[in-house]
GROMACS .gro file of C-alpha atoms in nm:
model
  383
    1MET     CA    1   6.867   6.397   6.264
    2ASN     CA    2   7.140   6.359   6.523
    3ILE     CA    3   7.431   6.568   6.391
    4VAL     CA    4   7.785   6.611   6.522
    5ILE     CA    5   7.983   6.912   6.394
    6VAL     CA    6   8.363   6.895   6.412
    7SER     CA    7   8.577   7.205   6.363
    8LYS     CA    8   8.887   7.354   6.521
    9ASN     CA    9   8.755   7.700   6.435
   10GLU     CA   10   8.525   7.823   6.712
   11ALA     CA   11   8.364   8.085   6.486
   12GLN     CA   12   8.281   7.821   6.228
   13LEU     CA   13   8.137   7.592   6.495
   14LYS     CA   14   7.900   7.867   6.605
   15ARG     CA   15   7.805   7.959   6.247
   16LEU     CA   16   7.732   7.600   6.144
   17THR     CA   17   7.540   7.535   6.464
   18ARG     CA   18   7.322   7.841   6.403
   19LEU     CA   19   7.264   7.738   6.040
   20LEU     CA   20   7.162   7.382   6.127
   21ARG     CA   21   6.935   7.484   6.413
   22GLU     CA   22   6.762   7.743   6.194
   23ARG     CA   23   6.719   7.482   5.922
   24SER     CA   24   6.540   7.236   6.152
   25THR     CA   25   6.454   7.267   6.519
   26ALA     CA   26   6.407   6.888   6.533
   27ASP     CA   27   6.776   6.816   6.470
   28ARG     CA   28   7.004   6.743   6.766
   29VAL     CA   29   7.334   6.922   6.712
   30SER     CA   30   7.652   6.845   6.910
   31LEU     CA   31   7.991   7.015   6.882
   32LEU     CA   32   8.343   6.870   6.889
   33ALA     CA   33   8.685   7.029   6.845
   34SER     CA   34   8.840   6.719   6.685
   35THR     CA   35   8.728   6.406   6.504
   36PRO     CA   36   8.645   6.133   6.758
   37ASP     CA   37   8.791   5.785   6.740
   38MET     CA   38   8.457   5.660   6.870
   39PHE     CA   39   8.143   5.804   7.028
   40ASP     CA   40   8.183   5.800   7.406
   41ASN     CA   41   7.813   5.780   7.496
   42GLY     CA   42   7.757   5.477   7.272
   43VAL     CA   43   7.509   5.668   7.052
   44THR     CA   44   7.603   5.689   6.684
   45PRO     CA   45   7.484   6.011   6.516
   46ASP     CA   46   7.322   6.015   6.174
   47LEU     CA   47   7.572   6.268   6.039
   48LEU     CA   48   7.927   6.380   6.110
   49LEU     CA   49   8.003   6.721   5.956
   50LEU     CA   50   8.376   6.799   5.947
   51GLU     CA   51   8.478   7.159   5.872
   52GLN     CA   52   8.854   7.209   5.836
   53GLU     CA   53   9.099   7.428   5.647
   54HIS     CA   54   9.315   7.134   5.543
   55ILE     CA   55   9.247   6.762   5.567
   56GLY     CA   56   9.546   6.534   5.551
   57GLU     CA   57   9.588   6.161   5.509
   58ASP     CA   58   9.584   6.100   5.885
   59GLU     CA   59   9.243   6.268   5.915
   60LEU     CA   60   9.104   6.068   5.623
   61GLU     CA   61   9.228   5.746   5.781
   62ARG     CA   62   9.047   5.839   6.105
   63LEU     CA   63   8.729   5.906   5.910
   64GLU     CA   64   8.763   5.573   5.730
   65LEU     CA   65   8.810   5.391   6.061
   66LEU     CA   66   8.513   5.571   6.214
   67GLY     CA   67   8.293   5.488   5.916
   68GLY     CA   68   8.397   5.124   5.938
   69ARG     CA   69   8.291   5.108   6.301
   70HIS     CA   70   7.963   5.288   6.230
   71PRO     CA   71   7.840   5.184   5.884
   72ASN     CA   72   7.519   5.390   5.909
   73LEU     CA   73   7.709   5.713   5.981
   74ALA     CA   74   7.699   5.971   5.700
   75ILE     CA   75   8.010   6.192   5.673
   76ILE     CA   76   8.022   6.535   5.506
   77VAL     CA   77   8.344   6.734   5.472
   78GLN     CA   78   8.366   7.109   5.419
   79CYS     CA   79   8.712   7.223   5.308
   80PRO     CA   80   8.888   7.419   5.029
   81GLN     CA   81   9.045   7.104   4.887
   82GLN     CA   82   8.852   7.013   4.572
   83SER     CA   83   9.107   6.838   4.351
   84PRO     CA   84   8.998   6.514   4.176
   85GLN     CA   85   9.262   6.321   4.371
   86PHE     CA   86   9.132   6.448   4.706
   87LEU     CA   87   8.769   6.382   4.611
   88LEU     CA   88   8.854   6.025   4.510
   89ARG     CA   89   9.051   5.961   4.831
   90SER     CA   90   8.766   6.105   5.038
   91MET     CA   91   8.515   5.882   4.865
   92ARG     CA   92   8.731   5.577   4.941
   93ALA     CA   93   8.743   5.687   5.305
   94GLY     CA   94   8.363   5.676   5.317
   95VAL     CA   95   8.296   6.049   5.296
   96ARG     CA   96   7.948   6.106   5.152
   97GLU     CA   97   8.010   6.457   5.011
   98VAL     CA   98   8.296   6.710   4.996
   99LEU     CA   99   8.164   7.066   4.989
  100PRO     CA  100   8.329   7.405   4.946
  101PRO     CA  101   8.365   7.603   5.270
  102ASP     CA  102   8.087   7.849   5.361
  103ASP     CA  103   7.856   7.717   5.085
  104ASP     CA  104   7.543   7.702   5.299
  105ALA     CA  105   7.313   7.624   5.006
  106ALA     CA  106   7.520   7.319   4.908
  107LEU     CA  107   7.529   7.203   5.270
  108CYS     CA  108   7.151   7.233   5.313
  109ALA     CA  109   7.097   7.042   4.988
  110ALA     CA  110   7.331   6.765   5.108
  111LEU     CA  111   7.144   6.746   5.438
  112ARG     CA  112   6.814   6.708   5.252
  113ARG     CA  113   6.958   6.419   5.051
  114ILE     CA  114   7.071   6.244   5.368
  115GLU     CA  115   6.729   6.299   5.529
  116GLU     CA  116   6.556   6.150   5.225
  117LYS     CA  117   6.780   5.845   5.238
  118LEU     CA  118   6.709   5.796   5.609
  119GLN     CA  119   6.335   5.820   5.546
  120LYS     CA  120   6.352   5.562   5.266
  121GLN     CA  121   6.526   5.306   5.483
  122VAL     CA  122   6.309   5.007   5.565
  123THR     CA  123   6.156   5.064   5.905
  124ARG     CA  124   6.120   4.788   6.157
  125LYS     CA  125   5.786   4.662   6.283
  126GLY     CA  126   5.896   4.578   6.633
  127GLN     CA  127   5.710   4.341   6.860
  128VAL     CA  128   5.606   4.474   7.201
  129LEU     CA  129   5.646   4.229   7.492
  130ALA     CA  130   5.498   4.339   7.825
  131PHE     CA  131   5.599   4.180   8.157
  132VAL     CA  132   5.374   4.231   8.457
  133SER     CA  133   5.404   4.099   8.812
  134CYS     CA  134   5.118   3.894   8.949
  135LYS     CA  135   5.245   3.992   9.294
  136GLY     CA  136   5.536   4.196   9.425
  137GLY     CA  137   5.870   4.017   9.416
  138SER     CA  138   5.778   3.786   9.130
  139GLY     CA  139   6.102   3.857   8.940
  140ALA     CA  140   5.928   4.019   8.641
  141THR     CA  141   6.187   4.299   8.619
  142PHE     CA  142   6.476   4.053   8.628
  143ILE     CA  143   6.319   3.843   8.350
  144ALA     CA  144   6.230   4.145   8.135
  145ALA     CA  145   6.577   4.302   8.161
  146ASN     CA  146   6.764   3.978   8.100
  147LEU     CA  147   6.532   3.857   7.823
  148GLY     CA  148   6.606   4.183   7.641
  149TYR     CA  149   6.976   4.103   7.667
  150ALA     CA  150   6.912   3.749   7.538
  151LEU     CA  151   6.707   3.872   7.242
  152ALA     CA  152   6.983   4.117   7.147
  153ALA     CA  153   7.263   3.858   7.174
  154GLY     CA  154   7.462   3.826   6.854
  155GLU     CA  155   7.353   4.179   6.753
  156GLN     CA  156   7.119   4.043   6.484
  157ARG     CA  157   6.820   4.201   6.658
  158LYS     CA  158   6.781   4.552   6.796
  159VAL     CA  159   6.609   4.553   7.134
  160ALA     CA  160   6.482   4.823   7.370
  161LEU     CA  161   6.375   4.784   7.733
  162LEU     CA  162   6.131   5.051   7.853
  163ASP     CA  163   6.083   5.078   8.228
  164LEU     CA  164   5.716   5.166   8.281
  165ASN     CA  165   5.718   5.099   8.655
  166LEU     CA  166   5.645   5.464   8.722
  167GLN     CA  167   5.688   5.484   9.098
  168PHE     CA  168   5.977   5.250   9.173
  169GLY     CA  169   6.124   5.141   8.841
  170ASP     CA  170   6.479   5.010   8.858
  171ALA     CA  171   6.508   4.784   8.553
  172ALA     CA  172   6.822   4.962   8.430
  173LEU     CA  173   7.008   4.857   8.747
  174PHE     CA  174   6.963   4.491   8.655
  175VAL     CA  175   7.184   4.521   8.346
  176SER     CA  176   7.392   4.837   8.393
  177ASP     CA  177   7.569   5.050   8.652
  178HIS     CA  178   7.545   5.368   8.441
  179LYS     CA  179   7.333   5.660   8.555
  180PRO     CA  180   7.080   5.749   8.285
  181ALA     CA  181   7.123   6.087   8.118
  182THR     CA  182   6.750   6.099   8.046
  183THR     CA  183   6.459   5.915   8.210
  184LEU     CA  184   6.110   5.831   8.088
  185SER     CA  185   5.962   6.127   8.274
  186GLN     CA  186   6.218   6.368   8.128
  187LEU     CA  187   6.150   6.231   7.781
  188SER     CA  188   5.777   6.280   7.837
  189GLN     CA  189   5.840   6.647   7.912
  190GLN     CA  190   5.989   6.673   7.560
  191ILE     CA  191   5.725   6.457   7.392
  192VAL     CA  192   5.655   6.714   7.119
  193ARG     CA  193   6.021   6.681   7.010
  194LEU     CA  194   6.025   6.302   7.020
  195ASP     CA  195   6.197   6.149   6.721
  196ALA     CA  196   6.438   5.862   6.658
  197SER     CA  197   6.744   6.069   6.744
  198LEU     CA  198   6.602   6.195   7.073
  199LEU     CA  199   6.486   5.848   7.173
  200ASN     CA  200   6.823   5.698   7.087
  201ALA     CA  201   7.008   5.967   7.280
  202SER     CA  202   6.787   5.908   7.587
  203MET     CA  203   6.874   5.539   7.617
  204ILE     CA  204   7.140   5.367   7.822
  205GLN     CA  205   7.342   5.162   7.573
  206ILE     CA  206   7.399   4.816   7.725
  207THR     CA  207   7.537   4.662   7.406
  208PRO     CA  208   7.541   4.794   7.048
  209SER     CA  209   7.200   4.630   6.996
  210TYR     CA  210   7.041   4.658   7.342
  211SER     CA  211   6.923   4.984   7.499
  212VAL     CA  212   6.729   5.076   7.812
  213LEU     CA  213   6.503   5.374   7.882
  214ALA     CA  214   6.514   5.418   8.258
  215ALA     CA  215   6.221   5.505   8.481
  216ALA     CA  216   6.213   5.831   8.676
  217ASP     CA  217   6.441   5.832   8.979
  218ASP     CA  218   6.181   6.030   9.176
  219PRO     CA  219   5.829   5.879   9.217
  220ALA     CA  220   5.687   6.233   9.220
  221HIS     CA  221   5.771   6.262   8.850
  222ALA     CA  222   5.537   5.977   8.758
  223ALA     CA  223   5.267   6.238   8.696
  224ASP     CA  224   5.471   6.371   8.402
  225ILE     CA  225   5.388   6.057   8.204
  226GLU     CA  226   5.051   6.035   8.032
  227ALA     CA  227   4.883   5.751   7.845
  228ASP     CA  228   4.908   5.942   7.515
  229HIS     CA  229   5.285   5.966   7.566
  230ILE     CA  230   5.299   5.585   7.569
  231ASP     CA  231   5.117   5.572   7.236
  232ARG     CA  232   5.366   5.804   7.074
  233LEU     CA  233   5.665   5.635   7.234
  234LEU     CA  234   5.564   5.284   7.131
  235THR     CA  235   5.473   5.391   6.777
  236LEU     CA  236   5.823   5.533   6.734
  237ALA     CA  237   5.995   5.243   6.912
  238ARG     CA  238   5.826   4.988   6.684
  239SER     CA  239   5.989   5.156   6.385
  240GLN     CA  240   6.335   5.154   6.546
  241TYR     CA  241   6.360   4.819   6.727
  242ASP     CA  242   6.286   4.455   6.653
  243TYR     CA  243   6.166   4.396   7.009
  244ILE     CA  244   6.041   4.641   7.270
  245VAL     CA  245   6.034   4.486   7.617
  246LEU     CA  246   5.815   4.660   7.873
  247ASP     CA  247   5.857   4.626   8.248
  248VAL     CA  248   5.507   4.730   8.350
  249GLY     CA  249   5.532   4.664   8.721
  250ARG     CA  250   5.225   4.559   8.916
  251GLY     CA  251   4.999   4.863   8.939
  252LEU     CA  252   4.727   4.897   8.675
  253ASP     CA  253   4.665   5.262   8.589
  254ALA     CA  254   4.590   5.454   8.270
  255VAL     CA  255   4.954   5.445   8.158
  256SER     CA  256   5.015   5.075   8.222
  257VAL     CA  257   4.680   4.972   8.070
  258ARG     CA  258   4.759   5.175   7.758
  259ALA     CA  259   5.095   4.994   7.735
  260LEU     CA  260   4.923   4.655   7.779
  261ASP     CA  261   4.669   4.750   7.513
  262ARG     CA  262   4.952   4.821   7.269
  263ALA     CA  263   5.152   4.508   7.356
  264ASP     CA  264   5.157   4.212   7.119
  265LEU     CA  265   5.214   3.969   7.406
  266ILE     CA  266   5.166   4.002   7.782
  267PHE     CA  267   5.365   3.787   8.024
  268PRO     CA  268   5.223   3.769   8.378
  269VAL     CA  269   5.506   3.647   8.602
  270LEU     CA  270   5.418   3.431   8.904
  271GLN     CA  271   5.566   3.182   9.146
  272ALA     CA  272   5.438   2.847   9.270
  273THR     CA  273   5.286   2.964   9.599
  274LEU     CA  274   4.925   3.014   9.701
  275PRO     CA  275   4.940   3.398   9.720
  276TYR     CA  276   5.068   3.406   9.361
  277VAL     CA  277   4.798   3.160   9.251
  278ARG     CA  278   4.531   3.384   9.402
  279ASP     CA  279   4.669   3.714   9.267
  280GLY     CA  280   4.743   3.555   8.931
  281LYS     CA  281   4.380   3.452   8.891
  282ARG     CA  282   4.270   3.805   8.977
  283LEU     CA  283   4.508   3.953   8.721
  284LEU     CA  284   4.389   3.715   8.449
  285ASP     CA  285   4.029   3.812   8.529
  286VAL     CA  286   4.125   4.178   8.482
  287PHE     CA  287   4.282   4.098   8.146
  288ARG     CA  288   3.970   3.915   8.034
  289GLY     CA  289   3.764   4.214   8.146
  290LEU     CA  290   3.984   4.437   7.930
  291GLY     CA  291   3.902   4.214   7.634
  292TYR     CA  292   4.251   4.074   7.574
  293ARG     CA  293   4.267   3.760   7.361
  294GLU     CA  294   4.370   3.442   7.538
  295ASP     CA  295   4.663   3.391   7.301
  296LYS     CA  296   4.795   3.736   7.395
  297ILE     CA  297   4.853   3.624   7.756
  298ARG     CA  298   5.143   3.386   7.824
  299LEU     CA  299   5.217   3.276   8.179
  300ILE     CA  300   5.577   3.273   8.305
  301LEU     CA  301   5.647   3.061   8.614
  302ASN     CA  302   5.957   3.196   8.788
  303ARG     CA  303   6.187   3.037   9.050
  304TYR     CA  304   6.036   2.697   8.990
  305ALA     CA  305   6.187   2.385   9.149
  306SER     CA  306   6.078   2.027   9.103
  307SER     CA  307   6.044   2.000   9.481
  308ASP     CA  308   5.772   2.272   9.495
  309SER     CA  309   5.448   2.145   9.646
  310ILE     CA  310   5.247   2.325   9.378
  311ARG     CA  311   5.329   2.169   9.043
  312VAL     CA  312   5.298   2.314   8.693
  313ALA     CA  313   4.995   2.090   8.630
  314ASP     CA  314   4.829   2.231   8.943
  315LEU     CA  315   4.879   2.587   8.823
  316GLU     CA  316   4.748   2.509   8.476
  317ALA     CA  317   4.439   2.347   8.628
  318ALA     CA  318   4.382   2.649   8.855
  319TYR     CA  319   4.418   2.900   8.573
  320GLY     CA  320   4.271   2.693   8.293
  321LYS     CA  321   4.573   2.806   8.096
  322HIS     CA  322   4.903   2.662   7.979
  323VAL     CA  323   5.225   2.780   8.150
  324TYR     CA  324   5.428   2.914   7.860
  325LYS     CA  325   5.771   2.896   8.023
  326SER     CA  326   5.923   2.797   8.357
  327ILE     CA  327   6.236   2.970   8.483
  328PRO     CA  328   6.426   2.752   8.733
  329ASN     CA  329   6.523   2.865   9.080
  330HIS     CA  330   6.893   2.943   9.120
  331TYR     CA  331   6.926   3.205   9.391
  332GLU     CA  332   7.305   3.249   9.399
  333ALA     CA  333   7.349   3.326   9.029
  334VAL     CA  334   7.045   3.554   9.015
  335ALA     CA  335   7.151   3.741   9.331
  336ALA     CA  336   7.503   3.790   9.194
  337SER     CA  337   7.362   3.923   8.864
  338VAL     CA  338   7.130   4.168   9.039
  339SER     CA  339   7.393   4.282   9.290
  340GLN     CA  340   7.651   4.352   9.020
  341GLY     CA  341   7.410   4.495   8.762
  342VAL     CA  342   7.541   4.247   8.505
  343PRO     CA  343   7.307   4.039   8.284
  344ILE     CA  344   7.303   3.680   8.403
  345LEU     CA  345   7.378   3.556   8.050
  346LYS     CA  346   7.702   3.752   8.064
  347LEU     CA  347   7.788   3.665   8.423
  348ALA     CA  348   7.691   3.296   8.416
  349PRO     CA  349   7.613   3.193   8.056
  350HIS     CA  350   7.581   2.822   8.138
  351ASN     CA  351   7.356   2.865   8.439
  352PRO     CA  352   7.010   2.698   8.413
  353VAL     CA  353   6.842   3.040   8.442
  354SER     CA  354   7.052   3.169   8.151
  355ARG     CA  355   6.961   2.867   7.941
  356ALA     CA  356   6.591   2.913   8.019
  357LEU     CA  357   6.609   3.279   7.910
  358GLN     CA  358   6.791   3.180   7.590
  359GLU     CA  359   6.520   2.924   7.520
  360LEU     CA  360   6.250   3.185   7.582
  361ALA     CA  361   6.423   3.431   7.348
  362ALA     CA  362   6.461   3.165   7.079
  363SER     CA  363   6.096   3.069   7.112
  364LEU     CA  364   5.980   3.428   7.072
  365ALA     CA  365   6.211   3.477   6.773
  366GLY     CA  366   6.097   3.150   6.613
  367GLU     CA  367   6.444   3.000   6.634
  368THR     CA  368   6.592   2.676   6.763
  369PRO     CA  369   6.733   2.732   7.113
  370PRO     CA  370   7.108   2.677   7.155
  371ALA     CA  371   7.202   2.328   7.269
  372ALA     CA  372   7.319   2.300   7.628
  373GLN     CA  373   7.690   2.221   7.660
  374GLY     CA  374   7.821   1.964   7.903
  375TRP     CA  375   8.123   2.033   8.120
  376VAL     CA  376   8.355   1.847   7.880
  377ALA     CA  377   8.248   2.063   7.585
  378ARG     CA  378   8.294   2.380   7.787
  379LEU     CA  379   8.638   2.265   7.900
  380LEU     CA  380   8.742   2.196   7.540
  381ALA     CA  381   8.605   2.535   7.430
  382ARG     CA  382   8.842   2.706   7.673
  383ALA     CA  383   9.144   2.512   7.552
   0.00000   0.00000   0.00000
C-alpha cells in the first residue's frame, strides 16, 4: 500500500514509520507534519494515517474535504478522543477507523482490513495498444501520447502511456513539461518491489486519469530493462488501467518484441511516401514472421493530405491491408503542441488532427465519436 503518516510529534512519526515498515516491506510510507489540503505530486495514497493528541472540528473538516476529493482514500485516526459524539462526527467526515493511541495491534488489524478491501476491488483488464514507427519521423510518438490523452478525456477511463523507446524515448515531453521522478529504467532496477503503489508513484500525472511512465534520460540505461520486466510491468498495468498505450519506437529487440507479443493491437504508423511504403512492407513481413494475426495489426496513415500523390487506395493495394485510420496533416497545430508539451486536444480541440484522434479513441472504445462543431456552434458555446 501507499501510506501517508501525518503527525506533529516527531517521535510518533518515527515510531509509526518503523512499525509500518516492519509490518510490510512492500508498503511505501511517506511522512507529513500536517494534514495536506491535496497531494502535491498528483498521486493519491491508499491510506492516510493521522496521529494527533487532539483533533478539532477544523481538522475533521479538512479530512472530509480531502476524502471528497479522493474517494478511494482510506483515513485512519489515532487519538485519545473516543467519545460516541467524536466517533460519529469522524465517521461523517469519512474517517474509516478511530483507534486509541499507541495501540499497535489495533492499527495492524485495521491495516489488514484495508488491504483485504483493496484486494477485493474489481481489477481492470486493460487493453494494450502498441504504436510502432514504420520509419523514423512517422509521428508515432505524437499519436501515442495524444491518443492516450483522448482516451482519458472525461476521466471515465484510466489510461497509462509507457515509453518503451529505450534509447531516445521522449513521449512524456509531448504532453508534459514535468521532469519524471522515476523512469522506466529506474523502475526496472526495483522490479522485485513492483506493485500498484510503486507503479503509480513512478508515473507523471498528466490528468487525474492519464499517466505517463517516462523512458530513461540516458541511453546507456537501456540495458537495465529486460524482456521479463516488460511481462511483469504489463501484467500489473492491465489490472490498474483501462488502456495501456505503448510507444515502442522503431527498433525491434527482445524488449520491444516482448511488448508487441503482449499487445492486443499493434499500430504501425506510416506516411504516404515511397520510403514509408517500402519500410512499412518490411515491418508487416516481420510481424507475419512473428506469427501475429492480421486483425492484430492496424495501419495508421499520418500527415495525410488529399493532394498527396500516393492515395489511401494505393497504400492498401501495396500492403494488401486496410488503412485503419488517417490522421490529417496540420503542421502548425502539431508543431505548437509538440513545442509547448501540451496535448493537441487541449491546445486546439477543434483542429482536424484533434478530431481524428477523438474519432480513433471513440472507435477503440466502441463509442460514437463526438460530432464536429461548426464555427457558429463554437461561437454560441462561448457566449
